[in-house]
């Protein structure tokens, strides 16, 4: 138990519950998916929710069953009620950060950007901060401030909202019967082509771009290797990806675990996996040979062909020439942040000669060997 993270959970309940209902077709908010997600991350020792509970009677019973302490913020005029809830929640979180040293993680359930200073202060106090918010009502400022951000809509166990019909609802007043269409109108309707129907199952979203994920992972591994701070393990890589994008989750790309994602990328020769210092935490590296050597060979061949008359080849437009020869070419999949960096690496390896030309206002390449 001593190795477990102790978690303090704070819910800006009005923001979270109303955001869920407004952006999910009126579906009821369910606290259980949040509780399950946090149970995987540590031991929740504090659970507090802030709202005027006279407006959330059913929700109050649900939260009480989940052992959430309800903090009453009475209704007032204008924005004072909202400010009172935000201030009370922020003060309690800071107070707890100073009084309970054993609490290592704070979870702020809100999409309100007003909590960004609180997140910054908690992190200054060496606390890990996880944010939770509804995707459609979360400020763009809040997720990057957190160590990790979970979108409520994507949590395991959150029901998929009912899909609305593509045909608009009838706008006729209540109690007025709709007249059946005239025969001519019915025949005309039969001649009209049926609207294109999305055959994807209801609620299923298209998977994110795995190629873009491969680029992100390769770049991150390359950066970690360049920092010379020890081996790059899977756990270290995951923490770094979350620092880059707190909303990152391998499940968004169709993988059940981060290890499954790494094995897939290893099969695609994007990365290499080796036994790490701890069981279940493999060492991750970029391929030393293989695709990189093939890409260097491709670069040399294209430069040699374009400069067959002895003239050097300009860097501008060269990448398009490589893609004509190999459409799947991407220097970013090899861990290089730019095509120029890739060419500099090839020059360091003696594959090409690379120099800056003030006259051409460009880099010029010549094939070597």
Tab-separated table of C-alpha atoms in Angstrom:
chain	number	residue	atom	x	y	z
A	1	UNK	CA	0.000	0.000	0.000
A	2	UNK	CA	2.944	2.336	0.677
A	3	UNK	CA	3.728	2.403	-3.048
A	4	UNK	CA	0.223	3.508	-4.037
A	5	UNK	CA	-0.565	7.078	-4.995
A	6	UNK	CA	-2.938	8.797	-2.566
A	7	UNK	CA	-5.538	10.755	-4.505
A	8	UNK	CA	-7.718	13.707	-3.519
A	9	UNK	CA	-10.742	14.176	-5.772
A	10	UNK	CA	-12.484	17.552	-6.183
A	11	UNK	CA	-15.596	17.872	-8.365
A	12	UNK	CA	-16.901	21.188	-9.657
A	13	UNK	CA	-20.170	19.350	-9.954
A	14	UNK	CA	-22.294	21.939	-11.716
A	15	UNK	CA	-19.698	22.360	-14.476
A	16	UNK	CA	-19.236	18.630	-14.904
A	17	UNK	CA	-22.845	17.445	-14.671
A	18	UNK	CA	-24.377	20.208	-16.779
A	19	UNK	CA	-21.568	19.918	-19.311
A	20	UNK	CA	-22.241	16.195	-19.637
A	21	UNK	CA	-25.965	16.693	-20.118
A	22	UNK	CA	-25.643	19.594	-22.550
A	23	UNK	CA	-23.052	17.892	-24.743
A	24	UNK	CA	-24.315	14.321	-24.602
A	25	UNK	CA	-27.911	14.676	-25.698
A	26	UNK	CA	-29.343	15.045	-22.203
A	27	UNK	CA	-27.783	11.803	-20.927
A	28	UNK	CA	-27.486	11.552	-17.143
A	29	UNK	CA	-24.090	12.060	-15.566
A	30	UNK	CA	-22.581	8.921	-14.024
A	31	UNK	CA	-19.822	9.173	-11.415
A	32	UNK	CA	-18.838	5.506	-11.574
A	33	UNK	CA	-16.602	5.709	-14.700
A	34	UNK	CA	-14.543	8.443	-13.011
A	35	UNK	CA	-14.216	6.367	-9.840
A	36	UNK	CA	-13.120	3.327	-11.860
A	37	UNK	CA	-10.533	5.333	-13.829
A	38	UNK	CA	-9.039	6.736	-10.615
A	39	UNK	CA	-9.007	3.323	-8.958
A	40	UNK	CA	-6.539	2.246	-11.645
A	41	UNK	CA	-4.270	5.180	-10.771
A	42	UNK	CA	-4.151	4.951	-6.998
A	43	UNK	CA	-6.074	5.042	-3.712
A	44	UNK	CA	-8.691	7.798	-3.469
A	45	UNK	CA	-8.627	9.076	0.124
A	46	UNK	CA	-10.624	12.306	-0.327
A	47	UNK	CA	-13.783	12.750	-2.415
A	48	UNK	CA	-15.535	16.120	-2.388
A	49	UNK	CA	-18.160	17.617	-4.694
A	50	UNK	CA	-19.218	21.291	-4.705
A	51	UNK	CA	-22.663	22.515	-5.804
A	52	UNK	CA	-26.015	23.885	-4.691
A	53	UNK	CA	-27.472	20.445	-4.104
A	54	UNK	CA	-31.080	21.616	-4.191
A	55	UNK	CA	-30.653	21.537	-7.987
A	56	UNK	CA	-29.165	18.030	-8.081
A	57	UNK	CA	-31.377	15.892	-5.876
A	58	UNK	CA	-31.001	12.609	-7.790
A	59	UNK	CA	-27.281	13.195	-8.279
A	60	UNK	CA	-26.852	13.773	-4.565
A	61	UNK	CA	-28.082	10.283	-3.781
A	62	UNK	CA	-25.823	8.774	-6.453
A	63	UNK	CA	-22.740	10.537	-5.064
A	64	UNK	CA	-23.580	9.653	-1.473
A	65	UNK	CA	-23.653	5.973	-2.420
A	66	UNK	CA	-20.148	6.457	-3.844
A	67	UNK	CA	-18.959	7.991	-0.542
A	68	UNK	CA	-18.471	11.486	-1.960
A	69	UNK	CA	-18.597	14.313	0.587
A	70	UNK	CA	-21.090	16.945	-0.590
A	71	UNK	CA	-20.069	20.566	-0.008
A	72	UNK	CA	-23.092	22.861	-0.082
A	73	UNK	CA	-22.783	26.164	-1.960
A	74	UNK	CA	-26.131	27.971	-1.508
A	75	UNK	CA	-27.780	29.694	-4.455
A	76	UNK	CA	-27.012	33.396	-4.821
A	77	UNK	CA	-27.636	36.022	-7.442
A	78	UNK	CA	-25.635	36.323	-10.646
A	79	UNK	CA	-22.117	34.947	-10.933
A	80	UNK	CA	-21.409	35.065	-7.182
A	81	UNK	CA	-22.625	31.480	-6.724
A	82	UNK	CA	-20.227	30.197	-9.375
A	83	UNK	CA	-17.348	32.192	-7.927
A	84	UNK	CA	-18.147	30.985	-4.414
A	85	UNK	CA	-17.987	27.337	-5.494
A	86	UNK	CA	-14.727	27.845	-7.424
A	87	UNK	CA	-13.044	29.729	-4.572
A	88	UNK	CA	-14.166	27.243	-1.915
A	89	UNK	CA	-12.889	24.335	-3.997
A	90	UNK	CA	-9.530	26.018	-4.688
A	91	UNK	CA	-9.020	26.966	-1.018
A	92	UNK	CA	-9.814	23.430	0.148
A	93	UNK	CA	-7.413	21.907	-2.395
A	94	UNK	CA	-4.516	24.181	-1.390
A	95	UNK	CA	-5.230	23.623	2.302
A	96	UNK	CA	-5.170	19.871	1.783
A	97	UNK	CA	-1.914	20.099	-0.197
A	98	UNK	CA	-0.186	21.692	2.807
A	99	UNK	CA	-1.851	19.644	5.552
A	100	UNK	CA	-1.716	16.158	3.979
A	101	UNK	CA	1.796	15.445	2.741
A	102	UNK	CA	0.869	11.863	1.900
A	103	UNK	CA	-1.554	13.014	-0.833
A	104	UNK	CA	0.483	12.875	-4.031
A	105	UNK	CA	-2.216	13.363	-6.680
A	106	UNK	CA	-5.032	15.884	-6.988
A	107	UNK	CA	-7.905	15.304	-9.405
A	108	UNK	CA	-9.753	18.433	-10.545
A	109	UNK	CA	-13.041	17.525	-12.204
A	110	UNK	CA	-14.000	20.606	-14.185
A	111	UNK	CA	-13.580	22.039	-17.650
A	112	UNK	CA	-13.381	25.620	-16.355
A	113	UNK	CA	-10.178	27.484	-17.227
A	114	UNK	CA	-10.522	29.391	-13.927
A	115	UNK	CA	-8.907	26.385	-12.253
A	116	UNK	CA	-5.710	26.676	-14.310
A	117	UNK	CA	-3.914	28.778	-11.615
A	118	UNK	CA	-4.871	26.154	-9.024
A	119	UNK	CA	-3.363	23.426	-11.208
A	120	UNK	CA	-0.147	25.423	-11.600
A	121	UNK	CA	0.116	25.993	-7.845
A	122	UNK	CA	-0.456	22.328	-7.010
A	123	UNK	CA	2.259	21.317	-9.427
A	124	UNK	CA	4.602	23.881	-7.842
A	125	UNK	CA	3.946	22.047	-4.569
A	126	UNK	CA	5.177	18.841	-6.244
A	127	UNK	CA	1.693	17.364	-6.617
A	128	UNK	CA	0.587	15.414	-9.665
A	129	UNK	CA	-2.603	16.877	-11.137
A	130	UNK	CA	-5.152	14.966	-13.210
A	131	UNK	CA	-7.971	16.881	-14.871
A	132	UNK	CA	-11.370	15.467	-15.818
A	133	UNK	CA	-13.813	17.294	-18.070
A	134	UNK	CA	-16.479	16.879	-20.705
A	135	UNK	CA	-14.911	17.221	-24.127
A	136	UNK	CA	-17.445	19.670	-25.505
A	137	UNK	CA	-17.348	22.024	-22.520
A	138	UNK	CA	-13.686	21.972	-21.495
A	139	UNK	CA	-11.580	25.086	-22.025
A	140	UNK	CA	-8.549	24.601	-24.260
A	141	UNK	CA	-6.397	26.198	-21.540
A	142	UNK	CA	-6.956	23.564	-18.859
A	143	UNK	CA	-5.733	20.215	-20.309
A	144	UNK	CA	-2.175	21.387	-21.160
A	145	UNK	CA	-1.735	22.629	-17.585
A	146	UNK	CA	-2.368	19.164	-16.094
A	147	UNK	CA	-0.072	16.160	-15.856
A	148	UNK	CA	-2.873	14.078	-17.342
A	149	UNK	CA	-6.326	15.002	-18.585
A	150	UNK	CA	-9.198	12.546	-18.940
A	151	UNK	CA	-12.202	13.349	-21.088
A	152	UNK	CA	-15.322	12.033	-19.383
A	153	UNK	CA	-16.829	11.101	-22.756
A	154	UNK	CA	-13.993	8.638	-23.449
A	155	UNK	CA	-13.919	6.864	-20.083
A	156	UNK	CA	-14.706	3.173	-19.969
A	157	UNK	CA	-18.312	2.674	-18.897
A	158	UNK	CA	-19.714	5.985	-20.133
A	159	UNK	CA	-22.809	5.225	-22.150
A	160	UNK	CA	-22.862	6.297	-25.762
A	161	UNK	CA	-25.469	9.050	-26.201
A	162	UNK	CA	-28.367	8.186	-28.528
A	163	UNK	CA	-27.762	9.292	-32.079
A	164	UNK	CA	-30.304	11.728	-33.405
A	165	UNK	CA	-32.102	11.049	-36.632
A	166	UNK	CA	-30.656	12.720	-39.695
A	167	UNK	CA	-34.117	13.912	-40.576
A	168	UNK	CA	-35.021	16.926	-38.500
A	169	UNK	CA	-37.779	16.701	-35.949
A	170	UNK	CA	-41.154	18.002	-36.950
A	171	UNK	CA	-41.612	21.659	-36.075
A	172	UNK	CA	-45.408	21.600	-36.143
A	173	UNK	CA	-47.190	22.721	-32.943
A	174	UNK	CA	-48.260	20.086	-30.461
A	175	UNK	CA	-51.674	18.674	-31.099
A	176	UNK	CA	-51.710	19.481	-34.814
A	177	UNK	CA	-51.851	16.383	-36.949
A	178	UNK	CA	-49.502	16.055	-39.852
A	179	UNK	CA	-51.334	15.685	-43.123
A	180	UNK	CA	-50.351	12.689	-45.245
A	181	UNK	CA	-48.424	13.618	-48.378
A	182	UNK	CA	-50.255	13.981	-51.648
A	183	UNK	CA	-49.790	11.103	-54.134
A	184	UNK	CA	-47.674	13.342	-56.384
A	185	UNK	CA	-45.448	14.280	-53.458
A	186	UNK	CA	-45.083	10.633	-52.449
A	187	UNK	CA	-44.040	9.649	-55.979
A	188	UNK	CA	-41.522	12.509	-56.082
A	189	UNK	CA	-40.090	11.419	-52.757
A	190	UNK	CA	-39.643	7.875	-54.082
A	191	UNK	CA	-37.615	9.254	-57.002
A	192	UNK	CA	-35.289	11.192	-54.692
A	193	UNK	CA	-32.055	9.350	-53.894
A	194	UNK	CA	-31.754	8.141	-50.338
A	195	UNK	CA	-29.333	10.176	-48.264
A	196	UNK	CA	-25.968	8.530	-47.767
A	197	UNK	CA	-26.044	6.614	-44.514
A	198	UNK	CA	-23.013	6.171	-42.307
A	199	UNK	CA	-22.712	2.398	-41.934
A	200	UNK	CA	-20.493	2.742	-38.851
A	201	UNK	CA	-22.258	1.403	-35.734
A	202	UNK	CA	-23.985	4.057	-33.662
A	203	UNK	CA	-21.635	5.903	-31.374
A	204	UNK	CA	-18.485	4.403	-32.871
A	205	UNK	CA	-15.920	7.047	-33.783
A	206	UNK	CA	-13.236	6.584	-36.404
A	207	UNK	CA	-9.900	5.614	-34.881
A	208	UNK	CA	-7.206	8.204	-34.619
A	209	UNK	CA	-4.361	8.251	-37.119
A	210	UNK	CA	-1.922	5.528	-36.086
A	211	UNK	CA	0.671	6.919	-38.511
A	212	UNK	CA	0.568	10.231	-36.636
A	213	UNK	CA	0.964	8.263	-33.410
A	214	UNK	CA	4.019	6.478	-34.842
A	215	UNK	CA	5.557	9.867	-35.661
A	216	UNK	CA	4.862	11.138	-32.140
A	217	UNK	CA	6.365	8.050	-30.486
A	218	UNK	CA	9.454	8.042	-32.736
A	219	UNK	CA	10.109	11.727	-32.117
A	220	UNK	CA	9.657	11.271	-28.374
A	221	UNK	CA	12.010	8.289	-28.217
A	222	UNK	CA	14.593	10.197	-30.260
A	223	UNK	CA	14.341	13.159	-27.905
A	224	UNK	CA	14.694	10.961	-24.816
A	225	UNK	CA	17.681	9.145	-26.301
A	226	UNK	CA	19.298	12.470	-27.113
A	227	UNK	CA	18.896	13.684	-23.536
A	228	UNK	CA	21.370	10.989	-22.375
A	229	UNK	CA	19.526	10.445	-19.089
A	230	UNK	CA	19.580	6.661	-19.133
A	231	UNK	CA	17.608	4.042	-20.981
A	232	UNK	CA	14.188	4.845	-22.391
A	233	UNK	CA	11.726	2.488	-20.734
A	234	UNK	CA	8.080	2.061	-21.638
A	235	UNK	CA	6.951	3.714	-18.398
A	236	UNK	CA	9.237	6.699	-18.991
A	237	UNK	CA	7.984	7.001	-22.559
A	238	UNK	CA	4.339	6.961	-21.397
A	239	UNK	CA	5.006	9.687	-18.823
A	240	UNK	CA	6.694	11.819	-21.477
A	241	UNK	CA	3.809	11.367	-23.920
A	242	UNK	CA	1.391	12.480	-21.201
A	243	UNK	CA	3.526	15.544	-20.524
A	244	UNK	CA	3.353	16.404	-24.236
A	245	UNK	CA	-0.373	15.751	-24.464
A	246	UNK	CA	-2.210	15.185	-21.158
A	247	UNK	CA	-5.207	13.818	-23.095
A	248	UNK	CA	-3.134	11.017	-24.656
A	249	UNK	CA	-4.611	7.544	-24.291
A	250	UNK	CA	-3.655	4.431	-26.230
A	251	UNK	CA	-7.319	3.360	-26.161
A	252	UNK	CA	-8.130	6.237	-28.538
A	253	UNK	CA	-6.072	4.389	-31.164
A	254	UNK	CA	-7.706	1.024	-30.547
A	255	UNK	CA	-5.155	-0.522	-28.174
A	256	UNK	CA	-6.086	-2.022	-24.816
A	257	UNK	CA	-2.753	-1.330	-23.124
A	258	UNK	CA	0.333	0.773	-23.739
A	259	UNK	CA	2.371	-2.424	-24.080
A	260	UNK	CA	0.082	-3.595	-26.889
A	261	UNK	CA	0.624	-0.270	-28.653
A	262	UNK	CA	4.419	-0.604	-28.355
A	263	UNK	CA	4.348	-4.148	-29.699
A	264	UNK	CA	2.354	-2.950	-32.711
A	265	UNK	CA	4.868	-0.183	-33.426
A	266	UNK	CA	7.713	-2.680	-33.024
A	267	UNK	CA	6.084	-4.923	-35.633
A	268	UNK	CA	5.974	-1.895	-37.936
A	269	UNK	CA	9.739	-1.354	-37.268
A	270	UNK	CA	9.026	2.117	-35.898
A	271	UNK	CA	10.713	1.178	-32.611
A	272	UNK	CA	12.621	-1.732	-31.106
A	273	UNK	CA	11.825	-3.390	-27.780
A	274	UNK	CA	14.304	-5.083	-25.480
A	275	UNK	CA	14.167	-6.472	-21.955
A	276	UNK	CA	14.112	-3.618	-19.464
A	277	UNK	CA	15.251	-3.237	-15.864
A	278	UNK	CA	11.858	-4.360	-14.538
A	279	UNK	CA	9.442	-7.021	-15.678
A	280	UNK	CA	6.708	-5.580	-17.876
A	281	UNK	CA	8.666	-2.376	-18.498
A	282	UNK	CA	10.679	-2.993	-21.695
A	283	UNK	CA	13.405	-0.740	-23.020
A	284	UNK	CA	12.361	1.238	-26.106
A	285	UNK	CA	14.737	2.439	-28.815
A	286	UNK	CA	14.761	3.470	-32.444
A	287	UNK	CA	16.045	0.952	-34.996
A	288	UNK	CA	19.772	1.442	-35.491
A	289	UNK	CA	19.630	0.033	-38.989
A	290	UNK	CA	16.821	-1.241	-41.164
A	291	UNK	CA	14.461	1.525	-42.246
A	292	UNK	CA	16.938	4.302	-41.501
A	293	UNK	CA	19.610	2.757	-43.710
A	294	UNK	CA	17.024	2.141	-46.423
A	295	UNK	CA	15.955	5.806	-46.197
A	296	UNK	CA	19.587	6.970	-46.406
A	297	UNK	CA	20.063	4.766	-49.453
A	298	UNK	CA	16.918	6.227	-51.015
A	299	UNK	CA	18.219	9.760	-50.406
A	300	UNK	CA	21.584	8.989	-51.939
A	301	UNK	CA	20.004	7.341	-55.000
A	302	UNK	CA	17.630	10.250	-55.657
A	303	UNK	CA	20.393	12.857	-55.191
A	304	UNK	CA	22.701	10.884	-57.499
A	305	UNK	CA	20.005	10.650	-60.170
A	306	UNK	CA	19.005	14.312	-60.009
A	307	UNK	CA	22.649	15.438	-59.973
A	308	UNK	CA	23.838	13.049	-62.687
A	309	UNK	CA	25.273	15.947	-64.660
A	310	UNK	CA	27.545	16.860	-61.765
A	311	UNK	CA	25.382	19.667	-60.407
A	312	UNK	CA	24.429	19.655	-56.712
A	313	UNK	CA	20.780	19.197	-55.800
A	314	UNK	CA	18.864	21.829	-53.808
A	315	UNK	CA	17.172	20.761	-50.589
A	316	UNK	CA	13.962	22.561	-51.574
A	317	UNK	CA	11.656	20.127	-53.342
A	318	UNK	CA	13.914	17.142	-52.657
A	319	UNK	CA	11.505	15.565	-50.195
A	320	UNK	CA	8.811	15.455	-52.894
A	321	UNK	CA	11.252	13.633	-55.161
A	322	UNK	CA	11.856	11.023	-52.459
A	323	UNK	CA	8.125	10.550	-52.036
A	324	UNK	CA	7.711	9.983	-55.767
A	325	UNK	CA	10.173	7.122	-55.454
A	326	UNK	CA	8.741	5.897	-52.150
A	327	UNK	CA	5.294	7.303	-51.259
A	328	UNK	CA	5.445	6.107	-47.646
A	329	UNK	CA	8.675	7.995	-46.899
A	330	UNK	CA	8.547	10.044	-43.683
A	331	UNK	CA	11.602	11.305	-41.850
A	332	UNK	CA	9.470	11.781	-38.748
A	333	UNK	CA	8.802	8.046	-38.488
A	334	UNK	CA	12.562	7.643	-38.189
A	335	UNK	CA	12.684	10.055	-35.273
A	336	UNK	CA	13.816	13.193	-37.143
A	337	UNK	CA	11.924	16.407	-36.490
A	338	UNK	CA	12.539	17.845	-39.942
A	339	UNK	CA	13.750	16.821	-43.387
A	340	UNK	CA	16.823	19.014	-42.897
A	341	UNK	CA	17.713	17.122	-39.721
A	342	UNK	CA	17.371	13.851	-41.639
A	343	UNK	CA	19.691	15.138	-44.376
A	344	UNK	CA	22.228	16.323	-41.777
A	345	UNK	CA	22.226	12.837	-40.265
A	346	UNK	CA	22.812	11.355	-43.723
A	347	UNK	CA	25.699	13.810	-44.228
A	348	UNK	CA	27.197	12.820	-40.882
A	349	UNK	CA	27.024	9.197	-42.003
A	350	UNK	CA	28.866	10.000	-45.248
A	351	UNK	CA	25.851	9.262	-47.449
A	352	UNK	CA	25.662	12.748	-48.966
A	353	UNK	CA	27.558	16.020	-48.806
A	354	UNK	CA	25.462	18.883	-47.441
A	355	UNK	CA	26.467	22.530	-47.529
A	356	UNK	CA	24.782	25.929	-47.407
A	357	UNK	CA	24.960	28.052	-50.560
A	358	UNK	CA	24.421	31.831	-50.109
A	359	UNK	CA	24.072	32.193	-53.885
A	360	UNK	CA	21.257	29.628	-54.073
A	361	UNK	CA	19.919	30.649	-50.652
A	362	UNK	CA	19.460	26.941	-49.977
A	363	UNK	CA	21.246	23.812	-48.878
A	364	UNK	CA	22.880	21.835	-51.698
A	365	UNK	CA	23.419	18.069	-51.650
A	366	UNK	CA	25.858	15.853	-53.526
A	367	UNK	CA	25.870	12.047	-53.427
A	368	UNK	CA	28.925	10.444	-51.797
A	369	UNK	CA	30.547	7.053	-52.217
